Short mmCIF file of N, CA and C and ligand atoms in Angstrom, two decimals:
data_model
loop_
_atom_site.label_atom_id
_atom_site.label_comp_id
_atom_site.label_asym_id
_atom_site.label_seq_id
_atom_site.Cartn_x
_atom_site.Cartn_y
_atom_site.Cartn_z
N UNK X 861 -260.50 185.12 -90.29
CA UNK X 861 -260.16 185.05 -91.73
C UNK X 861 -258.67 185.23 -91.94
N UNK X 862 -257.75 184.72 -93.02
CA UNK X 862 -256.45 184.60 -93.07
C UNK X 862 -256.57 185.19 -93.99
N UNK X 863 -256.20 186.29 -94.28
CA UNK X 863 -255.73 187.20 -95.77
C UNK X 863 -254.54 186.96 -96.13
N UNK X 864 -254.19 187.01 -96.76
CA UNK X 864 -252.69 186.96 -97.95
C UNK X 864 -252.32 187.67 -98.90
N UNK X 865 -251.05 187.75 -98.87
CA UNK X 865 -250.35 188.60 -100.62
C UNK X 865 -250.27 187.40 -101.19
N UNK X 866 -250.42 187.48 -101.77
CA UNK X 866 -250.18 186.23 -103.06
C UNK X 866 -248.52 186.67 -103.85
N UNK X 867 -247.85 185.79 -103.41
CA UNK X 867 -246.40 186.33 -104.12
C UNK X 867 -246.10 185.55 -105.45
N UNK X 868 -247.02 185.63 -106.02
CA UNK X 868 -247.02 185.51 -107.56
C UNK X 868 -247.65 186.90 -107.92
N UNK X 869 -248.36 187.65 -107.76
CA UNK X 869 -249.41 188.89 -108.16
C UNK X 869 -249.31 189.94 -107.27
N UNK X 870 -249.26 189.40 -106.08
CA UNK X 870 -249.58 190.73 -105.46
C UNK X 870 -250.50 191.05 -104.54
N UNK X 871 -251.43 190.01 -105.39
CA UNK X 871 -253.34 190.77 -104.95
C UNK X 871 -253.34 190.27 -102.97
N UNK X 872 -253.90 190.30 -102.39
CA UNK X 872 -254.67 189.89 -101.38
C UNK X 872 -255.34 188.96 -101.66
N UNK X 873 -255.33 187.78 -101.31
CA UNK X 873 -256.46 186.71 -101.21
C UNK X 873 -257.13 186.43 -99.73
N UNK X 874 -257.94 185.39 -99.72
CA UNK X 874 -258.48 184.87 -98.84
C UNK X 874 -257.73 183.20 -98.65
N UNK X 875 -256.60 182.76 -97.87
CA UNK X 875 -256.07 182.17 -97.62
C UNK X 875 -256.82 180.56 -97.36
N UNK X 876 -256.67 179.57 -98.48
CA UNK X 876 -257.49 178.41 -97.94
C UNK X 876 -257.04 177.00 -98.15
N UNK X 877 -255.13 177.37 -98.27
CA UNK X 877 -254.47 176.12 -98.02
C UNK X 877 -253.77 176.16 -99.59
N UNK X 878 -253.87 177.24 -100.48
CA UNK X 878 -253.10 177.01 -101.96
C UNK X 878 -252.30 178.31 -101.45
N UNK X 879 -250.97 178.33 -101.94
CA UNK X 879 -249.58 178.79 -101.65
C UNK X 879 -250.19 180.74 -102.31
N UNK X 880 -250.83 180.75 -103.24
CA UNK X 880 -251.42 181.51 -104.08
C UNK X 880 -252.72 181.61 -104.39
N UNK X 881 -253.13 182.87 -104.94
CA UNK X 881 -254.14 183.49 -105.26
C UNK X 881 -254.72 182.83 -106.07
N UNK X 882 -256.31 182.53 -106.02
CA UNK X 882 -257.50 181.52 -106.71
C UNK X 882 -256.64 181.79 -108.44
N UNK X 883 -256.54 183.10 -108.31
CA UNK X 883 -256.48 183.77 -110.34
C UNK X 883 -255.41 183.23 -110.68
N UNK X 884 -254.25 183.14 -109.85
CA UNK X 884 -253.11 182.48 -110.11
C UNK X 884 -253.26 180.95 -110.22
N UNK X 885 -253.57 180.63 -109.45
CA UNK X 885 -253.78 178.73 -109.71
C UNK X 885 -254.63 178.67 -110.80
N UNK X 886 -255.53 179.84 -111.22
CA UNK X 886 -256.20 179.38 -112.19
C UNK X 886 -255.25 179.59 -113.53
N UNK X 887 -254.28 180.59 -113.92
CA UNK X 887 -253.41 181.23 -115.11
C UNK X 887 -252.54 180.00 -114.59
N UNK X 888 -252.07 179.40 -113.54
CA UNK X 888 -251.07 178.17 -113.06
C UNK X 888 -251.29 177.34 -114.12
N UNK X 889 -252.73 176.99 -113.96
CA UNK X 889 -253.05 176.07 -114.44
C UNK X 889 -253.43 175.85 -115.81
N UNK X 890 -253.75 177.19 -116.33
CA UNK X 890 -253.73 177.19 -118.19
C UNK X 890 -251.98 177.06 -118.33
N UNK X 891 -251.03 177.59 -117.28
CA UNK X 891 -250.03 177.57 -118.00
C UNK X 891 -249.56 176.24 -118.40
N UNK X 892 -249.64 175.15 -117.37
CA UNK X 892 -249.24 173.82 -117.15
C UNK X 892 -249.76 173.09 -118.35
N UNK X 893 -251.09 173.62 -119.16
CA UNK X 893 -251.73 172.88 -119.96
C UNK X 893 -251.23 173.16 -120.84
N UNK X 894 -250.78 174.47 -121.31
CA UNK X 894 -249.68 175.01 -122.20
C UNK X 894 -248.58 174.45 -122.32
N UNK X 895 -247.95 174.29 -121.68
CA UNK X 895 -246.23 174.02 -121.10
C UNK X 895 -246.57 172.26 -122.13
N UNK X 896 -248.01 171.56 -121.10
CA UNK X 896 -247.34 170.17 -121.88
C UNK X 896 -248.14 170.05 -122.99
N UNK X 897 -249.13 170.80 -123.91
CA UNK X 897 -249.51 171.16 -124.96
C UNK X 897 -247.92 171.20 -125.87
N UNK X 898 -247.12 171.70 -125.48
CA UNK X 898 -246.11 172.33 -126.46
C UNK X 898 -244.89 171.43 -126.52
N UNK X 899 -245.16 170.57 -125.14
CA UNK X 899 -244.28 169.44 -124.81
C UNK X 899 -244.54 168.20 -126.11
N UNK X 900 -246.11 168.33 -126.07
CA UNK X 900 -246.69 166.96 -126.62
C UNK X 900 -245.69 167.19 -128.67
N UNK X 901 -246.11 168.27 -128.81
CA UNK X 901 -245.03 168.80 -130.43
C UNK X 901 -244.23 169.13 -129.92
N UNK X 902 -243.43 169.45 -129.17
CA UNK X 902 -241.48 169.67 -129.04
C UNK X 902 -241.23 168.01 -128.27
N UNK X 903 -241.33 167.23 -128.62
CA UNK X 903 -240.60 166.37 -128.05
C UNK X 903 -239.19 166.44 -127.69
N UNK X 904 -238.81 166.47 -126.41
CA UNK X 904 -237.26 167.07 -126.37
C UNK X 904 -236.81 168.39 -125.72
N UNK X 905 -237.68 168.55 -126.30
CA UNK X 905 -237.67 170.78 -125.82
C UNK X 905 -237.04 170.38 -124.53
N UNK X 906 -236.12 171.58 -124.18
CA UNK X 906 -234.96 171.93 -122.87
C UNK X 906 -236.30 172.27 -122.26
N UNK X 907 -235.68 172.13 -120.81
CA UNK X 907 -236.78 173.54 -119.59
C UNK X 907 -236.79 174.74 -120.04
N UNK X 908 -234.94 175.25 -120.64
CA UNK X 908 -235.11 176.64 -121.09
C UNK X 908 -235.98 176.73 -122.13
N UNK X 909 -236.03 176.27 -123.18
CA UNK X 909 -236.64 175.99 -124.20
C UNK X 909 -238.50 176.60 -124.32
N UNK X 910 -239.06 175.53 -123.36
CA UNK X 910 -239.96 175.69 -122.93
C UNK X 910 -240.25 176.87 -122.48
N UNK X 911 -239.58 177.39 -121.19
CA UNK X 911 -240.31 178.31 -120.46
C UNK X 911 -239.52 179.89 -121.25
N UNK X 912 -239.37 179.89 -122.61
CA UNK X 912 -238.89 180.65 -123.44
C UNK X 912 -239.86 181.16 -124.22
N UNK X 913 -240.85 180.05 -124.97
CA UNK X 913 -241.73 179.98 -125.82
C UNK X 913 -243.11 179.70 -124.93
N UNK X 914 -243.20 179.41 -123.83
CA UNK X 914 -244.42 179.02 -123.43
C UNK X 914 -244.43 180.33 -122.05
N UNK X 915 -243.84 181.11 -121.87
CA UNK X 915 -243.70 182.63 -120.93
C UNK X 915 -243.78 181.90 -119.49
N UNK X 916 -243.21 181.34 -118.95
CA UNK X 916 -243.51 180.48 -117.92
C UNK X 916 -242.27 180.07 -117.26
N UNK X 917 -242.11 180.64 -116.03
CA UNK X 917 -240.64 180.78 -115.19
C UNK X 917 -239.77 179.14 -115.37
N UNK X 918 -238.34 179.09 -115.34
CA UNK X 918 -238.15 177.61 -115.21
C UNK X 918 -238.04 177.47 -113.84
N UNK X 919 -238.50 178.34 -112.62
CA UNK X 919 -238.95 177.38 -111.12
C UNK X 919 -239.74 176.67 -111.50
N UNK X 920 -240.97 177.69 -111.67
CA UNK X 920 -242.10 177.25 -111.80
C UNK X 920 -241.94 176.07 -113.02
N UNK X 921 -241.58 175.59 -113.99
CA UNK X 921 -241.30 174.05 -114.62
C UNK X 921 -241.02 173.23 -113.69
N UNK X 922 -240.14 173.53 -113.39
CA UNK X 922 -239.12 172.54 -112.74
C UNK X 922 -240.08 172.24 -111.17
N UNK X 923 -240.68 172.86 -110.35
CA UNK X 923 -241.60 172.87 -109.44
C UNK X 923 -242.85 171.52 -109.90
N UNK X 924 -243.25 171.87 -111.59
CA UNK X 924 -244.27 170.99 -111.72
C UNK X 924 -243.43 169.23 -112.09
N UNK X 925 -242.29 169.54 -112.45
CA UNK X 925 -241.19 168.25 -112.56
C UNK X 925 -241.42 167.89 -111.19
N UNK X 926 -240.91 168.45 -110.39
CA UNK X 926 -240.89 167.78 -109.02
C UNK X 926 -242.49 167.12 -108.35
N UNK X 927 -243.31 168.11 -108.68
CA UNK X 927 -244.67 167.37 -108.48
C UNK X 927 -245.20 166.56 -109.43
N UNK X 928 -244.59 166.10 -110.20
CA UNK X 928 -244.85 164.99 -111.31
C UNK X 928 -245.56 165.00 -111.80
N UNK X 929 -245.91 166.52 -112.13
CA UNK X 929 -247.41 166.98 -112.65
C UNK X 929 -246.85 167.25 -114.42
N UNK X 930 -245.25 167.48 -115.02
CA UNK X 930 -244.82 167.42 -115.97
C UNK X 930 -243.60 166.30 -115.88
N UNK X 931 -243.64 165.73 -117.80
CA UNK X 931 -242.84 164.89 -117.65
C UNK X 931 -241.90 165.30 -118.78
N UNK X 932 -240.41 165.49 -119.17
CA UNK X 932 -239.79 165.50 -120.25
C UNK X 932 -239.34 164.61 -120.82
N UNK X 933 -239.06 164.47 -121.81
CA UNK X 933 -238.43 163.63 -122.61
C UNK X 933 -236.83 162.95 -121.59
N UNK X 934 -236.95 161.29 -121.35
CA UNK X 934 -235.60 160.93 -121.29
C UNK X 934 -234.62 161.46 -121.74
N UNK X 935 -233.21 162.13 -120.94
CA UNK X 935 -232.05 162.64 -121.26
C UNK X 935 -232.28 163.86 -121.39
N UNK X 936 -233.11 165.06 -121.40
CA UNK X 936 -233.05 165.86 -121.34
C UNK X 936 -232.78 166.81 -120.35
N UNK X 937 -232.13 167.95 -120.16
CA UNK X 937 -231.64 167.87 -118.88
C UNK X 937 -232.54 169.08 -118.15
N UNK X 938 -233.25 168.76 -117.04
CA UNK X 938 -234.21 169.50 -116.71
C UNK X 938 -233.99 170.12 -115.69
N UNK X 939 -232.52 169.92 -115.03
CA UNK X 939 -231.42 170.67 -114.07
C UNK X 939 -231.88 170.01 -112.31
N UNK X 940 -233.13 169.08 -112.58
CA UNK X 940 -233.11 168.56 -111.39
C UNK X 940 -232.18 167.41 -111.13
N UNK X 941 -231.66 166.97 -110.10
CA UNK X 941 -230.80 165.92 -110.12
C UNK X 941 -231.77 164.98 -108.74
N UNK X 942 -231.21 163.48 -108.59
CA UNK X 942 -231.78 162.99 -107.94
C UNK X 942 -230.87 163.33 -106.50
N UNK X 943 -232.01 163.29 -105.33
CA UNK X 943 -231.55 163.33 -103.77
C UNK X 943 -230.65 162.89 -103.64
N UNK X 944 -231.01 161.59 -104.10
CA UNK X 944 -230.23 160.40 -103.38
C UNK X 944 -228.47 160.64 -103.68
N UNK X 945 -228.53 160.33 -105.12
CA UNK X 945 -227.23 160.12 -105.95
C UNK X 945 -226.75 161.24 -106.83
N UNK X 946 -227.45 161.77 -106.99
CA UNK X 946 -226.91 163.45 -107.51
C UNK X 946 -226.45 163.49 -109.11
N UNK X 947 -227.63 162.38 -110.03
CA UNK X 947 -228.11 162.07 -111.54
C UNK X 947 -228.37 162.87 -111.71
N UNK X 948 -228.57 163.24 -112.77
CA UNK X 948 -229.78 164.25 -113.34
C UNK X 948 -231.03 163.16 -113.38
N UNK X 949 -232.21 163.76 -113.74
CA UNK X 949 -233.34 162.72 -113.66
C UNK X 949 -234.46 163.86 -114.24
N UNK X 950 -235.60 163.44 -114.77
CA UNK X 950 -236.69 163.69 -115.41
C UNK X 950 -237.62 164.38 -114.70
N UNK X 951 -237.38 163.62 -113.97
CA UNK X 951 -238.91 164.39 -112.99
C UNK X 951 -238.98 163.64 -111.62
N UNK X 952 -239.50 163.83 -110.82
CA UNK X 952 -240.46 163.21 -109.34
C UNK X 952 -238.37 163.95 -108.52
N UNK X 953 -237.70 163.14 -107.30
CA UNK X 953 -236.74 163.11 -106.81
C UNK X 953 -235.99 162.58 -106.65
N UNK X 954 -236.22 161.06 -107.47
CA UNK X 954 -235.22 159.83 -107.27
C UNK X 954 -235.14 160.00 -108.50
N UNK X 955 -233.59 158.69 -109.09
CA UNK X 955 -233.42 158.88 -109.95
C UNK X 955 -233.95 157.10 -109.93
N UNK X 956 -234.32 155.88 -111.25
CA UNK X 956 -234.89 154.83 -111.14
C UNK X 956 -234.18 154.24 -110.16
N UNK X 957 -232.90 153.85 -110.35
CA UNK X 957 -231.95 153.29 -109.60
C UNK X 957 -232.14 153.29 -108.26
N UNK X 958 -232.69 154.75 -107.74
CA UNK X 958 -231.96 154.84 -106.11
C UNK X 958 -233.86 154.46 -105.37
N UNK X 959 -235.23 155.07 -106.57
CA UNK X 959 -236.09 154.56 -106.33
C UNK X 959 -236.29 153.41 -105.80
N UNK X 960 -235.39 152.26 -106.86
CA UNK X 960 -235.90 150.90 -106.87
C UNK X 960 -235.47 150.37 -105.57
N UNK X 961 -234.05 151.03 -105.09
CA UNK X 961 -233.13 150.43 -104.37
C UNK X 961 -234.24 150.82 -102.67
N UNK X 962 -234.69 152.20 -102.48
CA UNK X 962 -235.38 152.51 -101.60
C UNK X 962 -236.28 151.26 -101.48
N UNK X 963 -237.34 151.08 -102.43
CA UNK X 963 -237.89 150.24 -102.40
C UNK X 963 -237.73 148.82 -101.70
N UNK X 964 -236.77 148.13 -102.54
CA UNK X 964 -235.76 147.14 -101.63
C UNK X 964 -235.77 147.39 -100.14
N UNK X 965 -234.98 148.30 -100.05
CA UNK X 965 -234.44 148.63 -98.44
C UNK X 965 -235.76 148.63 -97.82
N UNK X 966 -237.15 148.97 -98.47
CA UNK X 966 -238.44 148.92 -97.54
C UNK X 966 -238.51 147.43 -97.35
N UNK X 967 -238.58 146.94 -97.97
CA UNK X 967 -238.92 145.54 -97.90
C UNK X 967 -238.21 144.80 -97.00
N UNK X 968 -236.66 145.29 -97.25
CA UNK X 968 -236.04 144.17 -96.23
C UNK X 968 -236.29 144.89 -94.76
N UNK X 969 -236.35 145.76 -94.75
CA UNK X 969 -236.90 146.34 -93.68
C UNK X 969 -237.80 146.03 -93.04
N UNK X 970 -239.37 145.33 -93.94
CA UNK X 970 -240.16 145.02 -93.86
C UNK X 970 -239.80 143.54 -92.64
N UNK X 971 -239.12 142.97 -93.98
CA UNK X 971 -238.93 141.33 -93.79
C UNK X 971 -238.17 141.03 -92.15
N UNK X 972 -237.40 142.31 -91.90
CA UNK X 972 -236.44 142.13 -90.89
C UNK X 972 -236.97 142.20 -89.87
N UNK X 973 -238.39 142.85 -89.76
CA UNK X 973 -239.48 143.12 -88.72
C UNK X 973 -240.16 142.11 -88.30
N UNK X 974 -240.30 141.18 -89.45
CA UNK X 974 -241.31 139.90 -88.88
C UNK X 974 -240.64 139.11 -87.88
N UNK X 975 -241.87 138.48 -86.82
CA UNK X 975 -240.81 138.08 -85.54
C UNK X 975 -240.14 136.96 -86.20
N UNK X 976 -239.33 136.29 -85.45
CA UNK X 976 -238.49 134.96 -86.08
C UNK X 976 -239.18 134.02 -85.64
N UNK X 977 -239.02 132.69 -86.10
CA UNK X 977 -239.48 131.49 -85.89
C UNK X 977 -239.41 131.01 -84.66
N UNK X 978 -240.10 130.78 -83.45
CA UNK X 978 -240.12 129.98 -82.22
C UNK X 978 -239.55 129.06 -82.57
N UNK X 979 -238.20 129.55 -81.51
CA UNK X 979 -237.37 127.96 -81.15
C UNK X 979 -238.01 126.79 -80.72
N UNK X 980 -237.66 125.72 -81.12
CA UNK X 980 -238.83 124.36 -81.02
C UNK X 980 -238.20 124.24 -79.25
N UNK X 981 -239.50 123.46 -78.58
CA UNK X 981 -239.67 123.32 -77.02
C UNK X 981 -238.41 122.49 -76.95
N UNK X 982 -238.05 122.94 -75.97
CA UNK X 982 -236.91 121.33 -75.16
C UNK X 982 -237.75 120.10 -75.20
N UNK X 983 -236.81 118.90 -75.50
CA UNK X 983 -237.57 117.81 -75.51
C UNK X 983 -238.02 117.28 -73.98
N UNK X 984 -239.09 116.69 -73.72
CA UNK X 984 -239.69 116.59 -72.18
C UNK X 984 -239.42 114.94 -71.99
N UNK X 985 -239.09 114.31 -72.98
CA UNK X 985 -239.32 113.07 -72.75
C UNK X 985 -238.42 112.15 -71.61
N UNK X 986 -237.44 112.84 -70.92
CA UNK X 986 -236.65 112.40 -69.63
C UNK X 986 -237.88 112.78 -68.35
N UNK X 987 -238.62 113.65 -68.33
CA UNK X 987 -239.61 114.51 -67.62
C UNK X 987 -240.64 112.76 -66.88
N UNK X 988 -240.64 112.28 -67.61
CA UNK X 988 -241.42 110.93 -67.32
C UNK X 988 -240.41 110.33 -66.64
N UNK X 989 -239.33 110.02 -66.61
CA UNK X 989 -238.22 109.39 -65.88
C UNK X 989 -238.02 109.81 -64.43
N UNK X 990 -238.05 111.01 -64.68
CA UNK X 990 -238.09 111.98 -63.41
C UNK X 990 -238.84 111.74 -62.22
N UNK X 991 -240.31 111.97 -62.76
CA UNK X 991 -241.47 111.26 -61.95
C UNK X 991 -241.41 109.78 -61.78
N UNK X 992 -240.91 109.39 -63.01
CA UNK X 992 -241.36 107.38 -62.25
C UNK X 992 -240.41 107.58 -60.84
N UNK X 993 -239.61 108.19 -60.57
CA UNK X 993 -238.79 108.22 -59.29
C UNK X 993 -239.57 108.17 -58.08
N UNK X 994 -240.65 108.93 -57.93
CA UNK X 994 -241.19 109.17 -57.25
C UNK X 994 -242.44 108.11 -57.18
N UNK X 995 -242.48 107.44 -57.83
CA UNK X 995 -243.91 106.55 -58.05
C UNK X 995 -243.74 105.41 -56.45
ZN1 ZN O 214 -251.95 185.87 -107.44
ZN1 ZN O 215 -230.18 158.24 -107.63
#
């Protein structure tokens, strides 16, 4: 058995692949419903904003930004920036731009993989000349 502190609470759990304690993913998870409950009427609301009025750390926001489990309003600044290019950005880790461009680069990547076209055979038709020699 794998026991655990749960470093959100405290408690001891029984360890079964969540970072935290069952009670916590469960209060996690009223919070998240909260957070975009309050999102859906603050259109706009900051991260600070949010995790001001809704009691809810801005890791923990910004954690569910990154798991694309919350989304904010375009332009708002939610202090994540993208990997790639170092934007600010909304949510997930790319910003559209460097997404799309990844994307691309898969493809040609893709494309650059396929074998190339077989060079067409040498022509044989002297090959008969060759042999009538011998006839
Ligand atoms: Zn806990
Ligand atoms: Zn970018």
């Amino acid at each position: 058995m794998d026991i655990r502190n749960c470093p959100n609470c405290g408690n001891m759990f029984q360890y079964v692949g969540s970072r935290i304690c069952p009670n916590c993913v469960k209060k996690l998870d009223e919070d998240l419903q909260k957070v975009k409950a309050y999102l859906d009427e603050n259109k706009g609301a900051t991260v600070a904003k949010v995790s001001e009025e809704c009691d809810v750390s801005v890791k923990q926001i910004r954690r569910w930004i990154k798991e694309e489990r919350l989304m904010f309003a375009p332009g708002v600044d939610t202090g994540l920036v993208c990997m790639q290019c170092g934007m600010p950005i909304a949510s997930g880790t790319l910003c559209d731009k460097c997404a799309a461009q990844m994307k691309d680069g898969f493809d040609a990547s893709v494309n650059r993989n396929n074998p190339k076209p077989q060079p067409s055979k040498p022509k044989s038709s002297d090959s008969s000349l060759h042999l009538s020699k011998y006839k």
